Tab-separated table of C-alpha atoms in Angstrom:
chain	number	residue	atom	x	y	z
A	1	MET	CA	150.260	81.817	64.481
A	2	PRO	CA	152.018	85.159	65.182
A	3	THR	CA	150.765	87.634	67.732
A	4	ALA	CA	147.365	89.255	67.254
A	5	PRO	CA	147.110	91.896	64.508
A	6	LEU	CA	147.896	95.416	65.654
A	7	ILE	CA	145.232	97.066	63.485
A	8	ASP	CA	141.862	97.305	65.212
A	9	ARG	CA	139.008	96.332	62.896
A	10	SER	CA	136.069	97.745	64.863
A	11	LEU	CA	135.409	100.458	62.265
A	12	PRO	CA	135.171	98.009	59.343
A	13	ALA	CA	132.543	96.152	61.363
A	14	LEU	CA	130.337	99.257	61.291
A	15	VAL	CA	131.010	99.894	57.592
A	16	GLN	CA	130.838	96.378	56.140
A	17	GLY	CA	127.925	95.063	58.189
A	18	TYR	CA	127.079	91.388	57.751
A	19	SER	CA	129.970	90.735	55.360
A	20	TRP	CA	132.600	91.807	57.907
A	21	LEU	CA	133.257	88.553	59.781
A	22	PRO	CA	132.910	86.327	56.689
A	23	SER	CA	135.600	88.479	55.059
A	24	VAL	CA	137.827	88.136	58.135
A	25	LEU	CA	137.391	84.352	58.094
A	26	ARG	CA	138.393	84.180	54.439
A	27	GLU	CA	141.831	85.406	55.546
A	28	GLY	CA	142.354	82.435	57.884
A	29	PRO	CA	142.500	78.692	57.301
A	30	ASP	CA	140.014	76.084	58.444
A	31	GLY	CA	137.180	78.330	59.640
A	32	VAL	CA	139.169	80.319	62.202
A	33	ALA	CA	140.974	83.671	62.113
A	34	ARG	CA	142.644	86.203	64.401
A	35	THR	CA	141.847	89.904	64.449
A	36	ARG	CA	141.573	92.810	66.903
A	37	VAL	CA	138.276	94.391	68.011
A	38	LEU	CA	137.588	97.095	70.605
A	39	GLY	CA	141.278	97.079	71.453
A	40	LYS	CA	141.308	93.348	72.268
A	41	PRO	CA	142.746	90.382	70.384
A	42	ALA	CA	139.874	88.378	68.941
A	43	LEU	CA	139.346	84.852	67.678
A	44	VAL	CA	136.722	84.478	64.920
A	45	VAL	CA	135.047	81.067	64.638
A	46	ARG	CA	132.269	79.378	62.693
A	47	GLY	CA	130.647	75.951	62.433
A	48	PRO	CA	128.813	73.503	64.711
A	49	GLU	CA	131.963	72.515	66.623
A	50	ALA	CA	132.825	76.186	67.053
A	51	VAL	CA	129.338	76.825	68.443
A	52	ARG	CA	129.931	74.197	71.124
A	53	PHE	CA	133.359	75.711	71.847
A	54	PHE	CA	131.835	79.190	72.118
A	55	TYR	CA	129.022	78.141	74.488
A	56	ASP	CA	131.262	76.068	76.779
A	57	GLU	CA	131.256	78.025	80.058
A	58	GLY	CA	134.766	76.763	80.714
A	59	ASN	CA	135.946	78.672	77.637
A	60	VAL	CA	133.875	81.804	77.190
A	61	ARG	CA	131.883	84.123	79.434
A	62	ARG	CA	129.287	86.645	78.322
A	63	GLY	CA	129.563	88.915	81.372
A	64	GLY	CA	131.534	92.027	80.425
A	65	ALA	CA	131.585	91.095	76.752
A	66	LEU	CA	128.620	93.165	75.600
A	67	PRO	CA	129.554	96.762	74.744
A	68	GLY	CA	127.801	99.535	76.658
A	69	PRO	CA	125.882	100.788	73.598
A	70	VAL	CA	124.337	97.310	73.112
A	71	LEU	CA	123.266	97.144	76.770
A	72	SER	CA	121.871	100.684	76.617
A	73	THR	CA	119.726	99.851	73.606
A	74	LEU	CA	119.035	96.158	72.969
A	75	PHE	CA	119.326	94.172	76.210
A	76	GLY	CA	119.440	96.632	79.093
A	77	HIS	CA	122.022	96.807	81.886
A	78	ASP	CA	121.972	93.905	84.392
A	79	ALA	CA	119.994	91.746	81.939
A	80	VAL	CA	120.222	87.956	81.907
A	81	HIS	CA	122.511	88.240	78.853
A	82	THR	CA	125.240	89.758	81.082
A	83	LEU	CA	125.307	86.866	83.588
A	84	ASP	CA	127.158	83.571	83.726
A	85	GLY	CA	127.124	80.406	85.815
A	86	ASP	CA	124.669	79.974	88.686
A	87	ALA	CA	123.493	83.600	88.480
A	88	HIS	CA	122.612	83.135	84.819
A	89	ARG	CA	120.806	79.853	85.427
A	90	ALA	CA	118.808	81.298	88.321
A	91	ARG	CA	117.730	84.343	86.296
A	92	LYS	CA	116.877	82.184	83.303
A	93	GLU	CA	114.409	80.281	85.470
A	94	PHE	CA	112.085	83.229	84.905
A	95	PHE	CA	112.163	82.686	81.138
A	96	LEU	CA	112.008	78.894	80.969
A	97	PRO	CA	108.244	78.523	81.630
A	98	LEU	CA	107.674	80.627	78.500
A	99	LEU	CA	109.137	77.756	76.472
A	100	ARG	CA	106.354	75.350	77.376
A	101	PRO	CA	104.202	74.462	74.355
A	102	ASP	CA	101.023	75.627	76.104
A	103	ARG	CA	102.513	79.050	76.828
A	104	ILE	CA	103.750	79.432	73.255
A	105	ALA	CA	100.317	78.401	71.973
A	106	GLY	CA	98.726	81.012	74.242
A	107	LEU	CA	100.944	83.774	72.871
A	108	VAL	CA	100.243	82.705	69.283
A	109	GLU	CA	96.508	82.709	70.007
A	110	HIS	CA	96.593	86.262	71.365
A	111	VAL	CA	98.734	87.592	68.507
A	112	THR	CA	96.733	85.929	65.741
A	113	ALA	CA	93.469	87.232	67.227
A	114	VAL	CA	94.867	90.764	67.081
A	115	TRP	CA	96.181	90.106	63.555
A	116	ASP	CA	92.762	88.972	62.311
A	117	ASP	CA	91.148	92.139	63.693
A	118	ALA	CA	93.868	94.296	62.131
A	119	VAL	CA	93.478	92.720	58.679
A	120	ARG	CA	89.961	94.142	58.440
A	121	GLN	CA	91.378	97.621	59.074
A	122	TRP	CA	94.153	97.108	56.522
A	123	GLY	CA	91.528	96.324	53.918
A	124	GLU	CA	90.011	99.774	54.443
A	125	ALA	CA	93.354	101.631	54.422
A	126	GLU	CA	94.860	103.193	51.325
A	127	GLN	CA	98.164	101.475	52.119
A	128	THR	CA	99.612	99.385	54.956
A	129	VAL	CA	103.314	98.953	55.737
A	130	LEU	CA	103.551	95.397	57.036
A	131	PHE	CA	106.665	95.990	59.152
A	132	ASP	CA	104.992	98.800	61.099
A	133	ALA	CA	101.561	97.192	61.248
A	134	ALA	CA	102.973	93.858	62.431
A	135	SER	CA	104.936	95.589	65.193
A	136	VAL	CA	101.688	97.009	66.617
A	137	VAL	CA	99.900	93.654	66.268
A	138	LEU	CA	102.720	91.899	68.104
A	139	THR	CA	102.807	94.578	70.808
A	140	ARG	CA	99.082	94.278	71.488
A	141	GLY	CA	99.216	90.485	71.449
A	142	VAL	CA	102.260	90.032	73.693
A	143	CYS	CA	100.998	92.588	76.223
A	144	ARG	CA	97.652	90.781	76.502
A	145	TRP	CA	99.484	87.477	76.928
A	146	ALA	CA	101.991	88.871	79.447
A	147	GLY	CA	99.363	90.687	81.525
A	148	VAL	CA	100.892	94.101	80.798
A	149	PRO	CA	98.302	96.903	80.975
A	150	LEU	CA	97.943	98.747	77.690
A	151	GLY	CA	95.507	101.457	76.702
A	152	GLU	CA	93.971	99.661	73.729
A	153	ASP	CA	91.885	102.655	72.623
A	154	THR	CA	94.776	105.124	72.853
A	155	GLU	CA	98.035	105.698	71.008
A	156	GLU	CA	99.856	103.715	73.708
A	157	PRO	CA	100.188	100.457	71.689
A	158	LYS	CA	101.731	102.345	68.753
A	159	ASP	CA	104.047	104.300	71.051
A	160	LEU	CA	105.229	101.160	72.833
A	161	ALA	CA	105.672	99.307	69.529
A	162	ARG	CA	107.717	102.210	68.171
A	163	ASP	CA	109.994	102.154	71.228
A	164	LEU	CA	110.452	98.376	71.201
A	165	VAL	CA	111.354	98.458	67.503
A	166	ALA	CA	113.766	101.349	68.118
A	167	MET	CA	115.641	99.339	70.775
A	168	VAL	CA	116.382	96.652	68.190
A	169	ASP	CA	116.949	99.001	65.269
A	170	GLY	CA	119.618	101.096	66.971
A	171	PHE	CA	121.793	98.609	68.835
A	172	ALA	CA	124.574	98.248	66.230
A	173	THR	CA	125.047	101.747	64.918
A	174	ALA	CA	126.073	105.237	65.909
A	175	GLY	CA	124.123	108.417	65.346
A	176	PRO	CA	120.363	109.023	65.271
A	177	ARG	CA	119.228	105.390	65.385
A	178	GLN	CA	121.304	104.704	68.486
A	179	TRP	CA	120.064	107.802	70.283
A	180	ARG	CA	116.449	106.946	69.460
A	181	ALA	CA	117.087	103.477	70.882
A	182	ARG	CA	118.616	104.861	74.077
A	183	ARG	CA	115.717	107.256	74.629
A	184	ALA	CA	113.198	104.495	73.920
A	185	ARG	CA	114.800	102.126	76.431
A	186	SER	CA	115.092	104.787	79.095
A	187	ARG	CA	111.447	105.757	78.640
A	188	GLN	CA	110.118	102.191	78.853
A	189	GLU	CA	112.444	101.088	81.661
A	190	HIS	CA	111.172	104.023	83.730
A	191	ARG	CA	107.569	103.130	82.932
A	192	PHE	CA	107.906	99.444	83.815
A	193	THR	CA	110.036	100.088	86.900
A	194	GLN	CA	107.181	102.210	88.236
A	195	LEU	CA	104.699	99.452	87.361
A	196	ILE	CA	106.761	96.864	89.302
A	197	GLU	CA	107.002	99.186	92.302
A	198	ASP	CA	103.253	99.825	92.212
A	199	MET	CA	102.561	96.091	92.119
A	200	ARG	CA	104.807	95.378	95.081
A	201	ALA	CA	103.169	98.218	96.988
A	202	GLY	CA	99.716	96.790	96.291
A	203	GLU	CA	98.702	99.741	94.111
A	204	ALA	CA	98.478	97.632	90.915
A	205	ALA	CA	97.834	93.988	90.188
A	206	ALA	CA	98.724	91.463	87.495
A	207	PRO	CA	96.720	88.438	86.358
A	208	ASP	CA	97.637	85.273	88.245
A	209	GLY	CA	100.241	83.237	86.383
A	210	SER	CA	101.063	86.084	84.001
A	211	VAL	CA	104.560	87.041	82.870
A	212	LEU	CA	104.159	90.352	84.680
A	213	ALA	CA	103.352	88.569	87.955
A	214	ALA	CA	106.265	86.159	87.459
A	215	VAL	CA	108.871	88.863	86.902
A	216	CYS	CA	107.562	90.796	89.896
A	217	GLU	CA	107.884	87.713	92.132
A	218	HIS	CA	111.096	86.194	90.716
A	219	ARG	CA	114.007	85.775	93.121
A	220	GLU	CA	117.725	85.723	92.351
A	221	ALA	CA	120.161	82.935	93.320
A	222	ASP	CA	120.620	84.659	96.712
A	223	GLY	CA	116.864	84.538	97.353
A	224	GLU	CA	116.345	88.275	96.918
A	225	LEU	CA	113.643	89.768	94.714
A	226	LEU	CA	114.856	91.357	91.509
A	227	HIS	CA	115.543	95.059	91.864
A	228	PRO	CA	112.536	96.877	90.316
A	229	HIS	CA	114.697	98.285	87.535
A	230	THR	CA	116.163	94.851	86.747
A	231	ALA	CA	112.658	93.367	86.754
A	232	ALA	CA	111.635	96.043	84.246
A	233	VAL	CA	114.660	95.178	82.081
A	234	GLU	CA	113.716	91.490	82.040
A	235	LEU	CA	110.065	92.250	81.294
A	236	LEU	CA	111.248	94.241	78.289
A	237	ASN	CA	113.391	91.243	77.332
A	238	VAL	CA	110.142	89.343	76.832
A	239	LEU	CA	108.265	92.103	74.999
A	240	ARG	CA	111.113	93.391	72.802
A	241	PRO	CA	112.153	90.135	71.058
A	242	THR	CA	108.513	89.216	70.521
A	243	VAL	CA	107.847	92.506	68.742
A	244	ALA	CA	111.085	92.033	66.769
A	245	VAL	CA	109.283	89.246	64.896
A	246	CYS	CA	107.987	92.115	62.718
A	247	TRP	CA	111.361	91.899	60.926
A	248	PHE	CA	110.544	88.307	59.982
A	249	VAL	CA	106.984	89.200	58.975
A	250	ALA	CA	108.341	91.689	56.430
A	251	TYR	CA	110.906	89.111	55.299
A	252	THR	CA	108.127	86.541	54.893
A	253	ALA	CA	106.190	88.926	52.660
A	254	HIS	CA	109.390	89.549	50.706
A	255	ALA	CA	109.910	85.800	50.157
A	256	LEU	CA	106.280	85.230	49.118
A	257	HIS	CA	106.503	88.150	46.698
A	258	LEU	CA	109.618	86.774	44.997
A	259	GLN	CA	108.342	83.174	44.965
A	260	PRO	CA	104.509	83.245	44.778
A	261	GLY	CA	104.383	79.464	44.479
A	262	LEU	CA	105.362	79.192	48.136
A	263	ARG	CA	101.858	80.293	49.120
A	264	GLU	CA	100.257	77.026	48.109
A	265	ARG	CA	103.022	75.047	49.786
A	266	LEU	CA	102.425	76.968	53.014
A	267	ARG	CA	98.736	76.149	52.909
A	268	GLY	CA	99.612	72.467	52.603
A	269	GLY	CA	100.241	71.727	56.260
A	270	PRO	CA	102.162	72.520	59.457
A	271	ALA	CA	105.352	70.662	58.491
A	272	TYR	CA	106.003	73.033	55.604
A	273	ALA	CA	105.127	76.066	57.767
A	274	THR	CA	107.815	75.004	60.242
A	275	ALA	CA	110.338	74.481	57.443
A	276	PHE	CA	109.402	77.871	56.004
A	277	ALA	CA	109.935	79.557	59.393
A	278	HIS	CA	113.372	77.983	59.735
A	279	GLU	CA	114.346	79.079	56.231
A	280	VAL	CA	113.245	82.683	56.828
A	281	ARG	CA	115.398	82.768	59.956
A	282	ARG	CA	118.354	81.164	58.160
A	283	PHE	CA	118.236	83.034	54.865
A	284	TYR	CA	117.378	86.587	55.869
A	285	PRO	CA	119.868	88.681	57.888
A	286	PHE	CA	119.201	89.481	61.528
A	287	ALA	CA	121.920	88.833	64.163
A	288	PRO	CA	125.357	89.273	62.498
A	289	PHE	CA	127.551	87.674	65.166
A	290	LEU	CA	127.860	86.977	68.906
A	291	GLY	CA	130.754	87.742	71.223
A	292	GLY	CA	132.211	86.588	74.514
A	293	LEU	CA	135.429	86.853	76.534
A	294	ALA	CA	137.988	84.078	76.942
A	295	ILE	CA	138.004	82.854	80.547
A	296	ARG	CA	141.499	81.395	80.137
A	297	ASP	CA	144.138	81.029	77.462
A	298	LEU	CA	142.362	79.261	74.615
A	299	ALA	CA	143.282	77.511	71.402
A	300	TRP	CA	140.943	76.591	68.566
A	301	ARG	CA	142.223	74.529	65.644
A	302	GLY	CA	145.769	75.533	66.467
A	303	VAL	CA	145.039	79.262	66.790
A	304	SER	CA	145.605	80.717	70.260
A	305	LEU	CA	143.882	83.493	72.188
A	306	PRO	CA	144.987	84.898	75.564
A	307	ALA	CA	142.627	85.081	78.530
A	308	GLY	CA	140.471	88.209	78.291
A	309	GLY	CA	140.501	88.200	74.501
A	310	MET	CA	137.276	88.138	72.503
A	311	VAL	CA	135.706	85.121	70.811
A	312	LEU	CA	133.380	86.065	67.949
A	313	LEU	CA	130.901	83.554	66.539
A	314	ASP	CA	130.030	84.354	62.903
A	315	VAL	CA	126.253	83.819	62.969
A	316	PHE	CA	125.424	85.230	59.535
A	317	GLY	CA	128.351	83.418	57.935
A	318	GLN	CA	127.351	80.097	59.504
A	319	ASN	CA	123.758	80.426	58.337
A	320	HIS	CA	125.131	80.965	54.815
A	321	ASP	CA	127.943	78.426	54.895
A	322	GLU	CA	128.044	76.402	51.685
A	323	GLU	CA	129.454	73.371	53.493
A	324	LEU	CA	126.402	73.278	55.752
A	325	TRP	CA	123.639	74.320	53.353
A	326	GLY	CA	124.837	73.498	49.820
A	327	ASP	CA	123.014	76.398	48.161
A	328	PRO	CA	122.999	78.936	51.023
A	329	PHE	CA	121.899	81.965	49.003
A	330	VAL	CA	118.825	80.232	47.592
A	331	PHE	CA	115.595	80.536	49.610
A	332	ARG	CA	114.463	76.906	49.762
A	333	PRO	CA	112.334	75.803	52.751
A	334	GLU	CA	112.383	72.211	51.520
A	335	ARG	CA	115.907	71.840	52.881
A	336	PHE	CA	114.374	71.543	56.373
A	337	LEU	CA	112.077	68.746	55.225
A	338	GLU	CA	115.038	66.870	53.757
A	339	HIS	CA	117.337	67.362	56.742
A	340	ALA	CA	116.431	67.621	60.424
A	341	VAL	CA	117.359	70.876	62.163
A	342	GLU	CA	120.568	70.363	64.103
A	343	ARG	CA	120.893	72.474	67.237
A	344	ASP	CA	124.343	73.911	66.486
A	345	GLU	CA	123.984	74.194	62.703
A	346	LEU	CA	121.084	76.646	62.478
A	347	VAL	CA	121.970	79.529	64.820
A	348	PRO	CA	119.992	82.667	63.865
A	349	GLN	CA	119.291	83.274	67.579
A	350	GLY	CA	122.470	81.726	68.901
A	351	GLY	CA	123.400	78.147	69.688
A	352	GLY	CA	124.054	75.907	72.635
A	353	GLU	CA	121.649	74.468	75.176
A	354	PRO	CA	118.415	76.521	75.404
A	355	ARG	CA	117.490	75.539	78.947
A	356	THR	CA	120.798	76.036	80.755
A	357	GLY	CA	123.018	77.933	78.319
A	358	HIS	CA	122.914	81.306	76.579
A	359	ARG	CA	120.791	80.281	73.591
A	360	CYS	CA	117.879	82.697	73.275
A	361	PRO	CA	115.004	81.318	75.366
A	362	GLY	CA	112.548	83.098	73.085
A	363	GLU	CA	113.498	81.078	70.012
A	364	GLY	CA	110.493	78.777	70.388
A	365	LEU	CA	108.202	81.791	70.636
A	366	THR	CA	109.707	83.252	67.464
A	367	ILE	CA	109.206	80.013	65.534
A	368	GLY	CA	105.619	79.570	66.745
A	369	LEU	CA	104.672	83.138	65.854
A	370	LEU	CA	106.398	83.015	62.483
A	371	GLU	CA	104.657	79.769	61.516
A	372	ALA	CA	101.240	81.226	62.352
A	373	LEU	CA	101.788	84.628	60.736
A	374	ALA	CA	103.363	83.134	57.599
A	375	LEU	CA	100.221	81.031	57.152
A	376	ARG	CA	98.069	84.131	57.553
A	377	LEU	CA	100.141	86.096	55.066
A	378	ALA	CA	99.803	83.260	52.578
A	379	ASP	CA	96.027	83.481	53.036
A	380	LEU	CA	95.894	87.190	52.169
A	381	ASP	CA	95.317	88.765	48.787
A	382	TYR	CA	96.956	92.138	48.337
A	383	ALA	CA	98.576	94.361	45.751
A	384	VAL	CA	102.256	95.276	46.067
A	385	PRO	CA	102.810	98.855	44.854
A	386	ASP	CA	106.126	100.088	43.468
A	387	GLN	CA	108.569	100.484	46.360
A	388	ASP	CA	112.157	99.846	47.421
A	389	LEU	CA	112.316	96.166	48.412
A	390	ARG	CA	116.100	96.024	48.677
A	391	ILE	CA	117.766	94.692	51.827
A	392	SER	CA	121.170	96.226	52.545
A	393	LEU	CA	123.709	93.950	54.224
A	394	ARG	CA	125.610	97.039	55.352
A	395	ARG	CA	122.791	97.973	57.703
A	396	ILE	CA	122.566	96.135	61.047
A	397	PRO	CA	119.941	95.000	61.682
A	398	ALA	CA	119.022	94.717	58.019
A	399	ARG	CA	115.417	95.228	56.979
A	400	VAL	CA	113.294	95.594	53.849
A	401	ARG	CA	113.832	99.277	53.058
A	402	SER	CA	110.185	100.086	52.397
A	403	GLY	CA	108.923	97.927	55.247
A	404	PHE	CA	106.893	96.098	52.562
A	405	ALA	CA	103.823	98.161	51.732
A	406	VAL	CA	100.609	96.486	50.565
A	407	GLN	CA	97.271	97.712	49.202
A	408	ASP	CA	93.778	96.273	48.673
A	409	VAL	CA	94.225	93.712	51.445
A	410	ARG	CA	91.649	90.886	51.546
A	411	THR	CA	91.570	87.392	52.938
A	412	THR	CA	91.073	84.616	50.404
A	413	SER	CA	87.551	84.082	51.765
A	414	GLU	CA	86.723	87.657	50.740
A	415	ARG	CA	87.992	87.168	47.208
A	416	THR	CA	85.373	87.898	44.548
A	417	PRO	CA	84.563	84.648	42.659
A	418	THR	CA	85.708	84.584	39.079
A	419	PRO	CA	82.735	84.455	36.670
A	420	VAL	CA	82.397	81.140	34.859
């Protein structure tokens, strides 16, 4: 193939949103294309084999690949996402215990307890926006689970939820959303840095075995404790993605609204709940793509990329690839009962090896929470008032525009019996 295109296509990425990389790939043969992004030549790839190529540490590194605005909003500077090799594996040791089934079950138990309490309040409210309400539920639940002190009877849970949502909402844009995200991260990093320093000075304590205690005590590959600011960043990298499940809660309500028959299927057993969770993560837009830097001169399916160039994995395009899914733009959870989930096919939170690679270690937490909250949504009766339920693929991250408002919320056990 000729040299990399001279025209930089960073601006179209901001304008076109989730359709940007799929449109780039349509210009190239065999699921691979060349382009230029952020002044660098870039290779765009998609598909299970491409996922393995992308996550091979001999091909691609993540360190230095994430733009400053993403680090200043979504992940935080010096986060585990910026590391490679032994340093990455040592830092990830902090996250791996969270993947144990008992720890996931503990988080789900805390969050669902908060959810059940909140539902009673929603029933008394004139209207509840599920996106916002779920973010507060998740914030309260994950802080209890992680051992993070939170003033339950104050506005602190709402304030923290608002900041954690802002960090996700502003990572891929310019303007007001990005500045809100930057301010939110700065505010919470300062707060949690002080908490870590107080703990190490003996002025505060965390429950034994808690996430807060673990991040305070974690040591790097060189045996040194994490810098307090870095520890705060990694603590937020547990809280933030957990609260981001509010996106999927709103998407779940959206799916149940468009296909009411799914409610009964959800109530039918855990296997369908798992399939439903996978389909929500596949069908609805969240992460658009992932990027890394070529460690050496690379070639993929005959297309070359010089060392230092960018490799872009088309996440949204892969999750909607007709060759993989057959009917990719149909919401059909049954597909995951008919076909086992392959690690490098379904990549809404990245691909590769979860324990040693860069795949999101919180994926199991997301699935566990989504299964439980989808079941609870299916067990609610509520009215859906007129609102804007559109989801724009130009906006990253996409979301239900109205946040999905509901009224007259009741559990099915509270439903008034129909007279015979």
